[in-house]
Amino acid sequence: MQYCSLRGCQFIEDISLGFGDYGSVFACTSISPMGYDALKIHERSGPYLRERDVYFRLKDIGIMEVEGHHVPEMIDFVS
């Protein structure tokens, strides 16, 4: 996977973390305690840009939890 090779991580084919209407979530190697990070791949740019911008807004106003659920940290993104 091109993204992983550019970022120095490795795509883990046998770990699928989920899927939805707009794309899929896979695992890639990392230095996190879990041993992997989630890599979300969107099929269309509109939903991707909306979700990316929501992460920006949440970080800007310091929201780390919503209704008792931890907001994942966006580590990287593609413009």
PDB file of C-alpha atoms in Angstrom:
ATOM      1  CA  MET A   1       0.000   0.000   0.000  1.00  0.00           C
ATOM      2  CA  GLN A   2       1.510   3.280  -1.170  1.00  0.00           C
ATOM      3  CA  TYR A   3       0.489   5.359   1.879  1.00  0.00           C
ATOM      4  CA  CYS A   4       2.205   2.948   4.274  1.00  0.00           C
ATOM      5  CA  SER A   5       5.409   2.775   2.276  1.00  0.00           C
ATOM      6  CA  LEU A   6       5.591   6.587   2.156  1.00  0.00           C
ATOM      7  CA  ARG A   7       4.994   6.870   5.918  1.00  0.00           C
ATOM      8  CA  GLY A   8       7.350   4.096   7.024  1.00  0.00           C
ATOM      9  CA  CYS A   9       4.671   1.778   8.378  1.00  0.00           C
ATOM     10  CA  GLN A  10       3.444  -1.594   7.171  1.00  0.00           C
ATOM     11  CA  PHE A  11      -0.105  -2.480   6.130  1.00  0.00           C
ATOM     12  CA  ILE A  12      -1.398  -5.502   8.097  1.00  0.00           C
ATOM     13  CA  GLU A  13      -3.627  -7.391   5.666  1.00  0.00           C
ATOM     14  CA  ASP A  14      -5.132  -9.854   8.137  1.00  0.00           C
ATOM     15  CA  ILE A  15      -6.475  -7.197  10.545  1.00  0.00           C
ATOM     16  CA  SER A  16      -9.628  -5.483   9.297  1.00  0.00           C
ATOM     17  CA  LEU A  17     -10.977  -3.059  11.892  1.00  0.00           C
ATOM     18  CA  GLY A  18     -14.266  -2.314  10.151  1.00  0.00           C
ATOM     19  CA  PHE A  19     -16.038  -0.821   7.192  1.00  0.00           C
ATOM     20  CA  GLY A  20     -18.930   1.481   6.436  1.00  0.00           C
ATOM     21  CA  ASP A  21     -20.716   3.424   3.740  1.00  0.00           C
ATOM     22  CA  TYR A  22     -17.721   5.589   2.861  1.00  0.00           C
ATOM     23  CA  GLY A  23     -14.698   3.326   3.246  1.00  0.00           C
ATOM     24  CA  SER A  24     -12.828   0.749   5.300  1.00  0.00           C
ATOM     25  CA  VAL A  25     -10.534   0.736   8.325  1.00  0.00           C
ATOM     26  CA  PHE A  26      -7.396  -1.392   8.367  1.00  0.00           C
ATOM     27  CA  ALA A  27      -4.414  -1.798  10.667  1.00  0.00           C
ATOM     28  CA  CYS A  28      -0.843  -0.704  10.041  1.00  0.00           C
ATOM     29  CA  THR A  29       2.242  -1.135  12.216  1.00  0.00           C
ATOM     30  CA  SER A  30       3.104   1.541  14.744  1.00  0.00           C
ATOM     31  CA  ILE A  31       4.884   2.202  18.001  1.00  0.00           C
ATOM     32  CA  SER A  32       1.636   2.453  19.961  1.00  0.00           C
ATOM     33  CA  PRO A  33       1.038   0.059  22.887  1.00  0.00           C
ATOM     34  CA  MET A  34      -1.552  -1.823  20.790  1.00  0.00           C
ATOM     35  CA  GLY A  35       1.111  -2.533  18.182  1.00  0.00           C
ATOM     36  CA  TYR A  36      -0.852  -0.981  15.362  1.00  0.00           C
ATOM     37  CA  ASP A  37      -2.693   2.147  14.304  1.00  0.00           C
ATOM     38  CA  ALA A  38      -5.967   2.368  12.404  1.00  0.00           C
ATOM     39  CA  LEU A  39      -5.738   3.375   8.768  1.00  0.00           C
ATOM     40  CA  LYS A  40      -9.032   4.609   7.333  1.00  0.00           C
ATOM     41  CA  ILE A  41      -9.400   4.555   3.563  1.00  0.00           C
ATOM     42  CA  HIS A  42     -12.259   6.589   2.106  1.00  0.00           C
ATOM     43  CA  GLU A  43     -13.764   5.783  -1.273  1.00  0.00           C
ATOM     44  CA  ARG A  44     -14.875   9.371  -2.019  1.00  0.00           C
ATOM     45  CA  SER A  45     -13.327  12.745  -1.264  1.00  0.00           C
ATOM     46  CA  GLY A  46     -16.451  14.495   0.114  1.00  0.00           C
ATOM     47  CA  PRO A  47     -16.947  12.261   3.168  1.00  0.00           C
ATOM     48  CA  TYR A  48     -13.161  12.147   3.718  1.00  0.00           C
ATOM     49  CA  LEU A  49     -12.843  15.933   3.795  1.00  0.00           C
ATOM     50  CA  ARG A  50     -15.854  16.263   6.126  1.00  0.00           C
ATOM     51  CA  GLU A  51     -14.458  13.739   8.597  1.00  0.00           C
ATOM     52  CA  ARG A  52     -10.952  15.221   8.449  1.00  0.00           C
ATOM     53  CA  ASP A  53     -12.341  18.692   9.156  1.00  0.00           C
ATOM     54  CA  VAL A  54     -14.356  17.391  12.125  1.00  0.00           C
ATOM     55  CA  TYR A  55     -11.139  16.030  13.663  1.00  0.00           C
ATOM     56  CA  PHE A  56      -9.531  19.464  13.129  1.00  0.00           C
ATOM     57  CA  ARG A  57     -12.455  21.256  14.841  1.00  0.00           C
ATOM     58  CA  LEU A  58     -12.553  18.846  17.785  1.00  0.00           C
ATOM     59  CA  LYS A  59      -8.812  19.269  18.357  1.00  0.00           C
ATOM     60  CA  ASP A  60      -9.021  23.065  18.029  1.00  0.00           C
ATOM     61  CA  ILE A  61     -11.652  23.325  20.774  1.00  0.00           C
ATOM     62  CA  GLY A  62     -10.057  20.655  22.971  1.00  0.00           C
ATOM     63  CA  ILE A  63     -12.751  17.977  22.823  1.00  0.00           C
ATOM     64  CA  MET A  64     -11.241  14.575  23.602  1.00  0.00           C
ATOM     65  CA  GLU A  65     -14.401  12.717  24.583  1.00  0.00           C
ATOM     66  CA  VAL A  66     -17.963  12.632  23.235  1.00  0.00           C
ATOM     67  CA  GLU A  67     -20.786  11.037  25.257  1.00  0.00           C
ATOM     68  CA  GLY A  68     -18.237   9.012  27.233  1.00  0.00           C
ATOM     69  CA  HIS A  69     -16.341   7.818  24.143  1.00  0.00           C
ATOM     70  CA  HIS A  70     -12.702   8.721  23.502  1.00  0.00           C
ATOM     71  CA  VAL A  71     -12.140  10.664  20.268  1.00  0.00           C
ATOM     72  CA  PRO A  72      -9.319   8.943  18.365  1.00  0.00           C
ATOM     73  CA  GLU A  73      -6.295  11.075  17.577  1.00  0.00           C
ATOM     74  CA  MET A  74      -5.768  11.800  13.896  1.00  0.00           C
ATOM     75  CA  ILE A  75      -2.069  11.144  13.414  1.00  0.00           C
ATOM     76  CA  ASP A  76      -1.756  11.953   9.736  1.00  0.00           C
ATOM     77  CA  PHE A  77      -3.866  12.757   6.696  1.00  0.00           C
ATOM     78  CA  VAL A  78      -3.560  13.244   2.966  1.00  0.00           C
ATOM     79  CA  SER A  79      -4.504  16.635   1.556  1.00  0.00           C
TER      80      SER A  79
END
